[in-house]
Amino acid sequence: MTNTTTAPPAPSAPAGRTSGWIRTPHARPDATARLVCFPHAGGAANAFTALSAGLPEDIELFAVQYPGRQDRRAEPCAEDVSELAAGVAAALASRSDRPLFLLGHSMGALVAFETARLLEEHGRVARLFVSAARPPAQDWEEPDLTLVGDEELVAGLRQLGGIPEPLLRDPEIVAEVLRLLRADHRALLRHRCPEGTAVAAPVTVLLAAADPKNSLEQMADWARHTTGGQDLVTLSGGHFSLVERPGESGPILTHHIRADLARAEQVPAPADASARKEPLADLVREILLDGLEGRAPKLSTDLTTLEAAAREVMSPDAYAYVAGTAGSGATGRAGREAFDRVRLVPRMLRGTRRTDTSVTLFGQRLPVPVLLAPLAAQQVAHPEGETATARAAAAAGVPMVLSTFASRTLEEVAAEAGDGPRWFQLYLPSDRAVGESLVRRAEASGYSAIVVTVDATHLGFRPAELGRGYSPFLRGTGIANFTADPAFRASLPAAADATATVLRWAQISTDPTLTWADLARLRRLTRLPLLVKGILHPDDARLALEHGADGVVVSTHGGRQLDGGVPALEALPGVRAAVGPDVPVLLDSGIRTGSDVVKALALGADAVLYGRPYVYGLALDGRRGVEHVLRCLLTDLGLALALTGCASLADVGPGLLFPREPVGAYGTHPLARTTSDAPGSSGTPENGERR
């Protein structure tokens, strides 16, 4: 059975015809964007009429009409997908005055993909949406329909849906449907797409949860056909959910289109995204010049004061959740004290007019050695939650690590992040099917690494939350990745209400029985780089690598798990010694300033995860608040590098530190050496260029 069905034939041309190839069901001359829709095999332009009607006035829908049907019935059907793409591309050539978004359904996804390739020779396609279709280079495993009888084909059409039953009882309509189906299917079978073929436009995959022809695992390979990033959105319903449920699909398309238009206007892409080009003093100069006009920053530039300011605007419950730590708070306090004990030694006259903050991790060049740590349920701080954070991170050039327990789905956050690099943090649930589904969705949505957290299989004793009897998750905030997950939904009892859904989440969201064997199983599940977060002991770092990890994150979970634990910064040297110089090691817990980042790098970290301060910024001023925090942090980082005589991260080493006392909990620490003997004292790193 082909990857298609058909719309019933119409006796005359639809209204709004603009060329042989394009139909405009609802003309919107003042629209700011155009959505070009490609129908399924056997389908026609009128398949998108309801979707067009539901779009807002700023988006005009163009529906593609293939030859051989309806008002083009006298024309022969196309012999190949590339023939269809060439015709549509030529028709769109004169309509590039507004951003073009392409949407292909089923076989139409292949036509849209090939059309995008042609259009990108002369301009840019803003985004490609693909619905109910496997990737171009994948074997669709379709039979030759000339060898399939009419009754079997009609039975297949009934299974897929898309055609009302009364039409399937009309012999004339059925004959026309099957004629078009077989003709278009011949073009589909002739199509060949090399494995490495890609478009520059970002790709959004629309996958219906009950589609019998396409699975989440199959959709992941769309990422191989774009250099612009990919995200995946799950729809309810079956194969034809896109056009049968315009009330659901329309808002999703609108959200992506408007977000892309906003990014194009507000966040122009830098010429070299691998390095930050902002001069070191730009933020400082900007603030001081504003001061001459009597304007002061809305938020403090002292990032250590943001917590107190955020407490004034956050609800007591939300503040307790974000700021709370385990037990007496000893681990959280010790984490900050460890940074305060380490001292930097500035070096002079090194010619550091501009610093290179870029770092390579897992083969990907990142503009800064800072990633946003995975903080859950960010909607408690601001209504936009993680989507505001994602937009701010993209604007600042800071990669984001999204929590499994986010209040927005990983697909929504990927759409907001655009081309920005992003990782996915995973809590392994006890329901293995749900865990695998989360990983597949992350792969399909363009997340480039998996960070599995291992220090929270049991929830820490957190008096601030317990004293208020508060959990955002039990109130439905922070479980969006589960409620949107097809495997999780399949595990719910029939007609499950909100309470039943939350209880099921609580039952399977984490797994206290996990062992290192489960990490090895996860390693076999994905080809993405795999980091283990929550490592403090050198032996655990070695075990992580033995069971498939590609890197580790030294972390105390921000002091939220074990009271009285070793600070992450003190554990870092021992972990670095255990894994050797070539394994990526990241650190979080306690970092507040740019100098803190330099200290972590000097003690052996390749990059850091930055946590609570950006959520305080989110609470204080939404996306702008997060951007402010990141601009302050990165300006401080650049200046700290310059003032210690480092032109790039490759110059950072233990020679930058004053050796008052060793801070390593395990093993000999580089601070025990003198600065004159220590690698890095002359600007040469101990381990060469940072990964």
mmCIF file of C-alpha atoms in Angstrom, residues 73-290:
data_model
loop_
_atom_site.group_PDB
_atom_site.id
_atom_site.type_symbol
_atom_site.label_atom_id
_atom_site.label_comp_id
_atom_site.label_asym_id
_atom_site.label_seq_id
_atom_site.Cartn_x
_atom_site.Cartn_y
_atom_site.Cartn_z
ATOM 1 C CA ARG A 73 -6.831 16.234 -15.676
ATOM 2 C CA ALA A 74 -6.034 16.620 -19.370
ATOM 3 C CA GLU A 75 -2.320 16.816 -18.573
ATOM 4 C CA PRO A 76 -0.325 13.608 -18.082
ATOM 5 C CA CYS A 77 0.660 12.767 -14.542
ATOM 6 C CA ALA A 78 4.313 13.393 -13.698
ATOM 7 C CA GLU A 79 6.713 10.534 -14.248
ATOM 8 C CA ASP A 80 9.097 11.475 -11.461
ATOM 9 C CA VAL A 81 9.208 13.451 -8.210
ATOM 10 C CA SER A 82 11.927 15.686 -9.653
ATOM 11 C CA GLU A 83 9.562 16.649 -12.478
ATOM 12 C CA LEU A 84 6.994 17.820 -9.944
ATOM 13 C CA ALA A 85 9.631 19.724 -7.980
ATOM 14 C CA ALA A 86 10.903 21.509 -11.074
ATOM 15 C CA GLY A 87 7.402 22.666 -11.999
ATOM 16 C CA VAL A 88 6.646 24.006 -8.524
ATOM 17 C CA ALA A 89 10.043 25.692 -8.168
ATOM 18 C CA ALA A 90 9.524 27.514 -11.453
ATOM 19 C CA ALA A 91 6.058 28.653 -10.345
ATOM 20 C CA LEU A 92 7.441 29.949 -7.039
ATOM 21 C CA ALA A 93 10.397 31.765 -8.583
ATOM 22 C CA SER A 94 8.390 34.957 -8.988
ATOM 23 C CA ARG A 95 6.885 34.724 -5.479
ATOM 24 C CA SER A 96 10.010 35.159 -3.364
ATOM 25 C CA ASP A 97 9.040 38.631 -2.134
ATOM 26 C CA ARG A 98 7.938 37.069 1.159
ATOM 27 C CA PRO A 99 9.496 34.232 3.190
ATOM 28 C CA LEU A 100 8.557 30.821 1.814
ATOM 29 C CA PHE A 101 7.769 27.900 4.109
ATOM 30 C CA LEU A 102 7.238 24.528 2.431
ATOM 31 C CA LEU A 103 4.946 21.807 3.817
ATOM 32 C CA GLY A 104 4.759 18.357 2.279
ATOM 33 C CA HIS A 105 2.365 15.623 3.351
ATOM 34 C CA SER A 106 3.259 11.970 2.751
ATOM 35 C CA MET A 107 4.677 11.721 -0.796
ATOM 36 C CA GLY A 108 4.354 15.500 -0.932
ATOM 37 C CA ALA A 109 7.193 15.683 1.609
ATOM 38 C CA LEU A 110 9.589 14.318 -1.018
ATOM 39 C CA VAL A 111 8.331 16.821 -3.584
ATOM 40 C CA ALA A 112 8.691 19.637 -1.042
ATOM 41 C CA PHE A 113 12.219 18.491 -0.170
ATOM 42 C CA GLU A 114 13.313 18.424 -3.821
ATOM 43 C CA THR A 115 11.615 21.786 -4.417
ATOM 44 C CA ALA A 116 13.510 23.274 -1.474
ATOM 45 C CA ARG A 117 16.781 22.052 -2.980
ATOM 46 C CA LEU A 118 15.986 23.824 -6.234
ATOM 47 C CA LEU A 119 14.837 27.038 -4.576
ATOM 48 C CA GLU A 120 17.950 27.203 -2.418
ATOM 49 C CA GLU A 121 20.061 27.551 -5.551
ATOM 50 C CA HIS A 122 18.696 31.102 -5.889
ATOM 51 C CA GLY A 123 17.529 32.061 -2.419
ATOM 52 C CA ARG A 124 16.454 30.582 0.878
ATOM 53 C CA VAL A 125 13.556 28.488 2.111
ATOM 54 C CA ALA A 126 12.707 29.620 5.630
ATOM 55 C CA ARG A 127 11.648 26.163 6.876
ATOM 56 C CA LEU A 128 10.573 22.782 5.543
ATOM 57 C CA PHE A 129 7.689 20.978 7.247
ATOM 58 C CA VAL A 130 7.307 17.271 6.491
ATOM 59 C CA SER A 131 4.270 15.252 7.549
ATOM 60 C CA ALA A 132 3.672 11.490 7.568
ATOM 61 C CA ALA A 133 6.720 10.763 5.429
ATOM 62 C CA ARG A 134 9.933 8.854 5.876
ATOM 63 C CA PRO A 135 13.216 10.594 4.998
ATOM 64 C CA PRO A 136 14.176 10.892 1.297
ATOM 65 C CA ALA A 137 17.095 8.451 1.342
ATOM 66 C CA GLN A 138 15.222 5.812 3.323
ATOM 67 C CA ASP A 139 13.704 2.800 1.595
ATOM 68 C CA TRP A 140 9.966 3.384 1.832
ATOM 69 C CA GLU A 141 9.362 -0.346 1.282
ATOM 70 C CA GLU A 142 6.407 0.323 -0.998
ATOM 71 C CA PRO A 143 4.917 -2.330 -3.322
ATOM 72 C CA ASP A 144 4.257 -1.790 -7.032
ATOM 73 C CA LEU A 145 0.576 -0.802 -7.059
ATOM 74 C CA THR A 146 0.117 -2.035 -10.619
ATOM 75 C CA LEU A 147 0.348 -5.501 -9.061
ATOM 76 C CA VAL A 148 -2.197 -4.760 -6.330
ATOM 77 C CA GLY A 149 -5.882 -5.314 -6.979
ATOM 78 C CA ASP A 150 -8.544 -2.639 -6.631
ATOM 79 C CA GLU A 151 -10.241 -4.227 -3.619
ATOM 80 C CA GLU A 152 -6.954 -4.486 -1.723
ATOM 81 C CA LEU A 153 -6.133 -0.868 -2.502
ATOM 82 C CA VAL A 154 -9.522 0.334 -1.319
ATOM 83 C CA ALA A 155 -9.089 -1.663 1.903
ATOM 84 C CA GLY A 156 -5.769 0.107 2.403
ATOM 85 C CA LEU A 157 -7.405 3.474 1.854
ATOM 86 C CA ARG A 158 -9.966 2.688 4.523
ATOM 87 C CA GLN A 159 -7.190 1.762 6.965
ATOM 88 C CA LEU A 160 -5.298 5.016 6.405
ATOM 89 C CA GLY A 161 -8.379 7.226 6.414
ATOM 90 C CA GLY A 162 -8.543 10.538 4.606
ATOM 91 C CA ILE A 163 -11.490 9.709 2.350
ATOM 92 C CA PRO A 164 -15.068 9.674 3.676
ATOM 93 C CA GLU A 165 -16.725 6.284 3.428
ATOM 94 C CA PRO A 166 -19.572 7.465 1.137
ATOM 95 C CA LEU A 167 -17.000 8.448 -1.502
ATOM 96 C CA LEU A 168 -15.390 5.024 -1.318
ATOM 97 C CA ARG A 169 -18.763 3.526 -2.221
ATOM 98 C CA ASP A 170 -19.007 5.560 -5.452
ATOM 99 C CA PRO A 171 -17.507 3.501 -8.325
ATOM 100 C CA GLU A 172 -16.606 6.539 -10.442
ATOM 101 C CA ILE A 173 -14.813 8.288 -7.613
ATOM 102 C CA VAL A 174 -12.990 5.108 -6.618
ATOM 103 C CA ALA A 175 -11.839 4.577 -10.214
ATOM 104 C CA GLU A 176 -10.428 8.125 -10.337
ATOM 105 C CA VAL A 177 -8.781 7.739 -6.947
ATOM 106 C CA LEU A 178 -7.041 4.520 -7.960
ATOM 107 C CA ARG A 179 -5.933 5.974 -11.310
ATOM 108 C CA LEU A 180 -4.199 8.880 -9.601
ATOM 109 C CA LEU A 181 -2.864 6.712 -6.816
ATOM 110 C CA ARG A 182 -1.126 4.327 -9.199
ATOM 111 C CA ALA A 183 0.198 7.131 -11.403
ATOM 112 C CA ASP A 184 1.674 9.111 -8.526
ATOM 113 C CA HIS A 185 3.019 5.958 -6.977
ATOM 114 C CA ARG A 186 5.023 5.229 -10.126
ATOM 115 C CA ALA A 187 6.721 8.608 -9.681
ATOM 116 C CA LEU A 188 7.374 7.790 -6.048
ATOM 117 C CA LEU A 189 8.998 4.444 -6.865
ATOM 118 C CA ARG A 190 11.322 6.076 -9.403
ATOM 119 C CA HIS A 191 12.602 8.616 -6.894
ATOM 120 C CA ARG A 192 16.181 8.184 -5.678
ATOM 121 C CA CYS A 193 17.870 10.422 -3.135
ATOM 122 C CA PRO A 194 21.547 9.947 -2.178
ATOM 123 C CA GLU A 195 22.231 9.489 1.535
ATOM 124 C CA GLY A 196 24.117 12.767 1.980
ATOM 125 C CA THR A 197 21.617 15.029 0.226
ATOM 126 C CA ALA A 198 20.544 17.923 2.452
ATOM 127 C CA VAL A 199 18.823 21.290 2.436
ATOM 128 C CA ALA A 200 19.998 24.327 4.372
ATOM 129 C CA ALA A 201 16.548 25.060 5.751
ATOM 130 C CA PRO A 202 15.597 23.727 9.195
ATOM 131 C CA VAL A 203 13.194 20.791 9.065
ATOM 132 C CA THR A 204 10.173 20.252 11.289
ATOM 133 C CA VAL A 205 8.798 16.708 11.248
ATOM 134 C CA LEU A 206 5.080 16.292 11.987
ATOM 135 C CA LEU A 207 4.339 12.765 13.179
ATOM 136 C CA ALA A 208 0.847 11.573 14.043
ATOM 137 C CA ALA A 209 0.799 9.323 17.104
ATOM 138 C CA ALA A 210 -1.504 6.733 15.500
ATOM 139 C CA ASP A 211 -0.011 6.773 11.979
ATOM 140 C CA PRO A 212 0.220 3.109 10.922
ATOM 141 C CA LYS A 213 2.872 3.833 8.281
ATOM 142 C CA ASN A 214 5.490 5.914 10.099
ATOM 143 C CA SER A 215 7.284 5.566 13.417
ATOM 144 C CA LEU A 216 9.333 7.894 15.589
ATOM 145 C CA GLU A 217 12.487 5.876 14.909
ATOM 146 C CA GLN A 218 12.057 6.224 11.146
ATOM 147 C CA MET A 219 11.523 9.983 11.399
ATOM 148 C CA ALA A 220 14.834 10.532 13.201
ATOM 149 C CA ASP A 221 16.768 10.171 9.945
ATOM 150 C CA TRP A 222 15.322 13.419 8.581
ATOM 151 C CA ALA A 223 18.140 15.049 10.588
ATOM 152 C CA ARG A 224 20.583 13.648 8.007
ATOM 153 C CA HIS A 225 18.913 15.694 5.262
ATOM 154 C CA THR A 226 19.282 19.177 6.733
ATOM 155 C CA THR A 227 22.164 21.348 7.839
ATOM 156 C CA GLY A 228 19.745 23.780 9.479
ATOM 157 C CA GLY A 229 18.612 21.643 12.409
ATOM 158 C CA GLN A 230 15.562 19.469 12.949
ATOM 159 C CA ASP A 231 12.718 19.256 15.417
ATOM 160 C CA LEU A 232 9.780 16.870 15.716
ATOM 161 C CA VAL A 233 6.198 17.591 16.755
ATOM 162 C CA THR A 234 3.766 14.831 17.631
ATOM 163 C CA LEU A 235 0.153 15.222 16.465
ATOM 164 C CA SER A 236 -2.817 13.270 17.664
ATOM 165 C CA GLY A 237 -4.762 11.131 15.207
ATOM 166 C CA GLY A 238 -3.702 9.045 12.234
ATOM 167 C CA HIS A 239 -1.951 9.355 8.888
ATOM 168 C CA PHE A 240 -4.057 12.325 7.739
ATOM 169 C CA SER A 241 -4.010 14.211 11.036
ATOM 170 C CA LEU A 242 -2.347 17.212 9.370
ATOM 171 C CA VAL A 243 -5.352 17.998 7.163
ATOM 172 C CA GLU A 244 -8.102 16.320 9.197
ATOM 173 C CA ARG A 245 -7.299 18.252 12.366
ATOM 174 C CA PRO A 246 -6.433 21.787 11.223
ATOM 175 C CA GLY A 247 -7.354 23.107 14.649
ATOM 176 C CA GLU A 248 -4.326 21.239 16.021
ATOM 177 C CA SER A 249 -1.856 21.461 13.132
ATOM 178 C CA GLY A 250 -2.593 25.083 12.210
ATOM 179 C CA PRO A 251 -1.402 26.609 15.502
ATOM 180 C CA ILE A 252 1.752 24.475 15.416
ATOM 181 C CA LEU A 253 2.619 25.697 11.922
ATOM 182 C CA THR A 254 1.788 29.279 12.890
ATOM 183 C CA HIS A 255 4.004 29.092 15.971
ATOM 184 C CA HIS A 256 7.018 27.900 13.975
ATOM 185 C CA ILE A 257 6.516 30.403 11.165
ATOM 186 C CA ARG A 258 6.143 33.378 13.466
ATOM 187 C CA ALA A 259 9.121 32.297 15.571
ATOM 188 C CA ASP A 260 11.295 32.032 12.448
ATOM 189 C CA LEU A 261 10.167 35.456 11.242
ATOM 190 C CA ALA A 262 10.903 36.977 14.654
ATOM 191 C CA ARG A 263 14.382 35.442 14.737
ATOM 192 C CA ALA A 264 15.115 36.685 11.234
ATOM 193 C CA GLU A 265 14.232 40.228 12.299
ATOM 194 C CA GLN A 266 15.797 40.272 15.761
ATOM 195 C CA VAL A 267 18.700 37.835 15.754
ATOM 196 C CA PRO A 268 20.735 38.010 12.525
ATOM 197 C CA ALA A 269 23.067 35.053 12.165
ATOM 198 C CA PRO A 270 26.737 35.906 12.738
ATOM 199 C CA ALA A 271 29.205 35.320 9.920
ATOM 200 C CA ASP A 272 31.006 32.781 12.106
ATOM 201 C CA ALA A 273 28.760 31.083 14.611
ATOM 202 C CA SER A 274 31.645 29.144 16.139
ATOM 203 C CA ALA A 275 33.025 32.158 17.992
ATOM 204 C CA ARG A 276 31.525 35.161 19.728
ATOM 205 C CA LYS A 277 32.400 38.379 17.897
ATOM 206 C CA GLU A 278 31.171 40.861 20.508
ATOM 207 C CA PRO A 279 34.123 43.002 21.643
ATOM 208 C CA LEU A 280 35.020 42.464 25.266
ATOM 209 C CA ALA A 281 33.824 45.831 26.534
ATOM 210 C CA ASP A 282 30.688 46.224 24.413
ATOM 211 C CA LEU A 283 28.262 45.550 27.274
ATOM 212 C CA VAL A 284 30.259 47.706 29.665
ATOM 213 C CA ARG A 285 30.427 50.566 27.160
ATOM 214 C CA GLU A 286 26.727 50.221 26.351
ATOM 215 C CA ILE A 287 25.732 50.444 30.013
ATOM 216 C CA LEU A 288 27.988 53.416 30.723
ATOM 217 C CA LEU A 289 26.748 55.339 27.683
ATOM 218 C CA ASP A 290 23.176 54.670 28.764
#
